[in-house]
Coordinates of C-alpha atoms in Angstrom, one line a residue:
Chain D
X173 CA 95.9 91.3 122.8
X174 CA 98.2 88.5 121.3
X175 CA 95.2 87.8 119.3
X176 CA 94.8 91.6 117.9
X177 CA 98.5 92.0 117.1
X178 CA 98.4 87.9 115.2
X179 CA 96.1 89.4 112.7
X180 CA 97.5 92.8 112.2
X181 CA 100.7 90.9 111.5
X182 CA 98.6 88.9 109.3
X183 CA 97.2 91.9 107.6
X184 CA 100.3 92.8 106.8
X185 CA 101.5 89.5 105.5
X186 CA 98.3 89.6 103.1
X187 CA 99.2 93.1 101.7
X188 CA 102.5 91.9 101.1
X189 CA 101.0 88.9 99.2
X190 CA 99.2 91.2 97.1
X191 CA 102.2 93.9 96.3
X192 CA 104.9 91.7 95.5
X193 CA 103.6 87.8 94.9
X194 CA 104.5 86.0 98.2
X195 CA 102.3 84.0 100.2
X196 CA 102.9 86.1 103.5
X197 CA 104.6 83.2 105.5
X198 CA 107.5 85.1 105.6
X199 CA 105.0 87.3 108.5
X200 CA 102.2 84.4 109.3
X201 CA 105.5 82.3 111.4
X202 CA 106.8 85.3 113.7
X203 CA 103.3 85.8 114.1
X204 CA 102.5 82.1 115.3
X205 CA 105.5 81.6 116.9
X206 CA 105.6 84.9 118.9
X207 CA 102.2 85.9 119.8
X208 CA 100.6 82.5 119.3
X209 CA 102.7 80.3 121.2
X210 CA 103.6 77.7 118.2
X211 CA 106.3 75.7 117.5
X212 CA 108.7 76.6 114.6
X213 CA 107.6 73.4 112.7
X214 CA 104.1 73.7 113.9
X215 CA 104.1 77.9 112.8
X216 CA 105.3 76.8 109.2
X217 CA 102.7 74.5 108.5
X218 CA 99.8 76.4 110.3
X219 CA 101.8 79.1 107.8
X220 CA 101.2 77.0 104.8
X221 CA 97.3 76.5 105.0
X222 CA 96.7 80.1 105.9
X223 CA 99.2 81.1 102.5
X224 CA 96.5 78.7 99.8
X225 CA 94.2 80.5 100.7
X226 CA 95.6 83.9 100.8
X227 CA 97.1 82.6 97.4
X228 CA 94.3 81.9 96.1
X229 CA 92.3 85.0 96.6
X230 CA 95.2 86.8 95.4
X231 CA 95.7 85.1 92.3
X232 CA 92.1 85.6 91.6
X233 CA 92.4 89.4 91.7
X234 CA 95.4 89.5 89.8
X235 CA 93.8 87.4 87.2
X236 CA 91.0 90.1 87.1
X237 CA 93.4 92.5 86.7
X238 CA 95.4 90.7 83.8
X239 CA 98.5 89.7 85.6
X240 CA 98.3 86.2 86.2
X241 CA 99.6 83.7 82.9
X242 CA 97.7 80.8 84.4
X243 CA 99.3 77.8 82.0
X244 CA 102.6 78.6 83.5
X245 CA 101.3 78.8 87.0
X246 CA 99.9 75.6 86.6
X247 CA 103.5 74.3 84.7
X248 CA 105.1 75.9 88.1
X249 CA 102.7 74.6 90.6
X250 CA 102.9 71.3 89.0
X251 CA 107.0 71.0 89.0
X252 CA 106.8 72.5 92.4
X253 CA 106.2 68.9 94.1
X254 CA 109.6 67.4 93.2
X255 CA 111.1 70.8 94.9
X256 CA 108.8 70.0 98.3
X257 CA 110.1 66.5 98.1
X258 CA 113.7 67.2 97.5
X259 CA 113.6 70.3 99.8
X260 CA 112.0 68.0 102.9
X261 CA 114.7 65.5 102.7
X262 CA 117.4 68.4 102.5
X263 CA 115.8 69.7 105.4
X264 CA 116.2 66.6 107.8
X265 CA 119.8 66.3 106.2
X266 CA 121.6 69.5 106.6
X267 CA 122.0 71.7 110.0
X268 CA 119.3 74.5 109.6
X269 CA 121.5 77.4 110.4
X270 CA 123.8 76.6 106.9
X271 CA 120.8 76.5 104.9
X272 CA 119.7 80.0 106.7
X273 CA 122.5 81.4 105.6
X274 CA 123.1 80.3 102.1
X275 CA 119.6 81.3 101.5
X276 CA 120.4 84.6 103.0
X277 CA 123.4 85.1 100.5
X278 CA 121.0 83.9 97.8
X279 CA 118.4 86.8 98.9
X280 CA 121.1 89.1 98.7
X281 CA 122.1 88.5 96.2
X282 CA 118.4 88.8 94.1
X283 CA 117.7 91.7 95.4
X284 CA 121.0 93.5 94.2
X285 CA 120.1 92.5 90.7
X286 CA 116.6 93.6 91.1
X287 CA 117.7 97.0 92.6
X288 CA 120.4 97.3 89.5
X289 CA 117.5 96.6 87.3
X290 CA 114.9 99.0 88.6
X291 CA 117.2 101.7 89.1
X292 CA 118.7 101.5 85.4
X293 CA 117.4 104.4 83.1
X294 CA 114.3 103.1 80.3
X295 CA 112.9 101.8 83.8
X296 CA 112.1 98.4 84.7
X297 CA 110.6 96.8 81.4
X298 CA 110.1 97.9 77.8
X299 CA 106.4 98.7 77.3
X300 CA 105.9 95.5 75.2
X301 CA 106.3 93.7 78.7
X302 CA 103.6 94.8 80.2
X303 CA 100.2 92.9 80.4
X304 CA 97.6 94.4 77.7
X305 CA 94.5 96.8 78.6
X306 CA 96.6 98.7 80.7
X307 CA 97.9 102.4 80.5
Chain M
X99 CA 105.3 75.7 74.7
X100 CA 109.2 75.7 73.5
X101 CA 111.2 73.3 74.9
X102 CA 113.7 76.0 76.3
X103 CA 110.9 77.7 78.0
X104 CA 109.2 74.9 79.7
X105 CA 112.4 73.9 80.9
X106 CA 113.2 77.1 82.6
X107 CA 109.3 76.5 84.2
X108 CA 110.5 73.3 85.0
X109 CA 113.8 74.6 87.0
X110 CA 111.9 77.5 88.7
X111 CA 108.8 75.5 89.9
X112 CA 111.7 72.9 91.3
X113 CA 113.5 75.8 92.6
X114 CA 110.0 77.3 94.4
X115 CA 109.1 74.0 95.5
X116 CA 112.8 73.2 97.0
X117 CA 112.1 76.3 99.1
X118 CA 108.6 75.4 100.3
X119 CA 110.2 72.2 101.5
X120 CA 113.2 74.1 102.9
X121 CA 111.6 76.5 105.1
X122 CA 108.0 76.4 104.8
X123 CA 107.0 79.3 103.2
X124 CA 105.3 79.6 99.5
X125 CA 107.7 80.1 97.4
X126 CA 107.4 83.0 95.9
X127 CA 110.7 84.4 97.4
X128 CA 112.4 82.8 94.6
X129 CA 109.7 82.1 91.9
X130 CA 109.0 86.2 91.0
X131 CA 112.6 87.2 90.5
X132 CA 112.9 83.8 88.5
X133 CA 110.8 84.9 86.0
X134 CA 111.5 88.3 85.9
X135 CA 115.1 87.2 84.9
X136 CA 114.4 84.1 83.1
X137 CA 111.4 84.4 81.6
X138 CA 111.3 88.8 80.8
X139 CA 108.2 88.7 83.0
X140 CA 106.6 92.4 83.6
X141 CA 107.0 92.6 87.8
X142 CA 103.2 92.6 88.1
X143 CA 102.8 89.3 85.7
X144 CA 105.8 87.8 88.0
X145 CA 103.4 88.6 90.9
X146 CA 100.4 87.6 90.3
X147 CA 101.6 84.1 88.6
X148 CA 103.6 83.3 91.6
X149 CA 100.7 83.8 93.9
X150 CA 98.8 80.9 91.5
X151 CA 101.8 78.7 91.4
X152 CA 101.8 79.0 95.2
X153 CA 98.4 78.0 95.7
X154 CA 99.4 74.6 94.2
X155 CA 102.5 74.0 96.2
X156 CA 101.8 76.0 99.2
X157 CA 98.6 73.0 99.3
X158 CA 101.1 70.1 98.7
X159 CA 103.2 70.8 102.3
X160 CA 99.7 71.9 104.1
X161 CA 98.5 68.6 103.1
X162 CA 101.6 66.7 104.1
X163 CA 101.7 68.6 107.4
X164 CA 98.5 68.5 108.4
X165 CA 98.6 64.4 108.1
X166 CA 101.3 64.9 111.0
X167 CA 98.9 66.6 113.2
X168 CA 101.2 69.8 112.6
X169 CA 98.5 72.0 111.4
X170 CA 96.1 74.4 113.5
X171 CA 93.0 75.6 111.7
X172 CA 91.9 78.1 114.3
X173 CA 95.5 79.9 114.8
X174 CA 95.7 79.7 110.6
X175 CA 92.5 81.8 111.2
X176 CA 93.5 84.0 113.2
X177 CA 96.3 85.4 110.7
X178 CA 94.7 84.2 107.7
X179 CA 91.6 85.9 107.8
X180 CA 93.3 89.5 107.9
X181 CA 95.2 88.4 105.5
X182 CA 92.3 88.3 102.8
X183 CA 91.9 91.6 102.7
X184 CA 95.6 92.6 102.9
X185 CA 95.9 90.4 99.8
X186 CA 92.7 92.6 97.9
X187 CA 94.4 95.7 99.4
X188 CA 97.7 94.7 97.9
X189 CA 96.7 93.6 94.9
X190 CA 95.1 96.9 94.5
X191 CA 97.9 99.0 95.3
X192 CA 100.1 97.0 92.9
X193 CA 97.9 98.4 90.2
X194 CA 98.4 101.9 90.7
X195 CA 102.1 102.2 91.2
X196 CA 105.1 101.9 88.9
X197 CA 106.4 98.0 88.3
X198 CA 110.0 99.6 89.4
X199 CA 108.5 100.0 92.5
X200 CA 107.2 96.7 93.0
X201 CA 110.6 95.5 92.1
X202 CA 112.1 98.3 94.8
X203 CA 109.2 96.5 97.6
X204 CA 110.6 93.2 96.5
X205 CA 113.6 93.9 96.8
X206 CA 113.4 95.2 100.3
X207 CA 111.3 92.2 101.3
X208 CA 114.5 90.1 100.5
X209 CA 116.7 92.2 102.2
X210 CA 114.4 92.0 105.3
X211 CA 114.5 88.4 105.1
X212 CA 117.3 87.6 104.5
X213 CA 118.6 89.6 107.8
X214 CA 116.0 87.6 109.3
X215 CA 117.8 84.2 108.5
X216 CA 121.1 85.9 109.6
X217 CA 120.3 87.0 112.9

């Protein structure tokens, strides 16, 4: 049963991957941790090799659909290692629960903006945004 | 590329990676609304870029972990395989509703999370 509701969570996690860009962790570590029986550490990086793959896939049907600019992936992907370093040795550093919450003012603050800005009349983007070969 | 531009790459793939390392997720909490803002990114473009930017530093922490002995193949299995084909699903979906939605979804994923951290 703890098995059944791990991947349903982890269906869910996917779907989310594929609707708004995430890798799903933010589902794949309450899974581990709840109905798996792992370890916070040991959740987020069992987390971390489920979410490449999940990525990957992904990216691969976004990229069929036209949404993926894969130079600047590649730019991001390839800056993203001094963030993992840095963000490692911040993480031994500073107590977990102020970095919980300054990221929580962080989120709220995001999504705010994004709300502001989807909300706004003209809609989210001018149509020259938008990837070509779609309506 | 521009300078200015490759820059801003620079500062949002730090910015992703920083929060890999932080918490062990992807990223892409931080890299999609990045380049939405920064980089006048359509929502779908933001999406499906961030999901190939995560591949390459979601792999950098697996790797680092997994030399720890922190990683578990079968239990990343377990949710991972689902996952697939909620990723095809949701990629699907995406296609066939309006971008201000996707930004709405997003928006409610940070919410969610964010209480998440809180409580």
């Amino acid at each position: 049963m703890e098995y059944v509701a791990a991947a349903a969570l982890g269906f869910l996690g996917g779907m989310l991957g594929g609707l708004v860009g995430v890798g799903g962790g933010v589902l794949f570590v309450p899974a581990l941790v709840i109905f798996l029986d792992q370890t916070q550490v040991g959740a987020e990086s069992t987390s971390l090799l489920a979410i490449v793959f999940v990525a990957a896939l992904g990216a691969y049907r976004q990229y069929g659909y036209g949404n993926v600019r894969v130079r600047d992936g590649l730019v991001l992907g390839g800056f993203g290692l001094v963030g993992v370093i840095g963000g490692v040795a911040i993480s031994n550093a500073v107590s977990g629960r102020t970095l919980e919450l300054m990221f929580a003012a962080l989120a709220l603050v995001i999504a705010a903006q994004l709300v502001r800005r989807a909300l706004r009349p003209g809609g989210a983007n001018p149509p020259k945004a938008r990837a070509p070969g779609r309506p | 590329m521009p300078r200015d531009r490759l820059l801003k790459l620079l500062l949002i793939g730090t910015a992703g990676g920083l929060f890999s390392g932080l918490f062990g997720v992807g990223g892409g909490t931080i890299i999609v609304p990045l380049l939405i803002f920064w980089l006048a990114y359509g929502e779908r473009e933001a999406t499906g870029t961030s999901l190939a930017a995560i591949v390459i530093i979601g792999a950098y922490g697996a790797v680092a972990q997994a030399l720890y002995g922190n990683v578990n193949p079968g239990d990343a299995a377990v949710v991972g395989i689902p996952a697939l084909a909620g990723v095809v699903a949701g990629a699907a979906v995406q296609q066939r509703i309006p971008e201000r939605l996707v930004a709405l979804l997003f928006a409610a994923l940070l919410v969610a999370t964010a209480a998440q951290f809180i409580f």
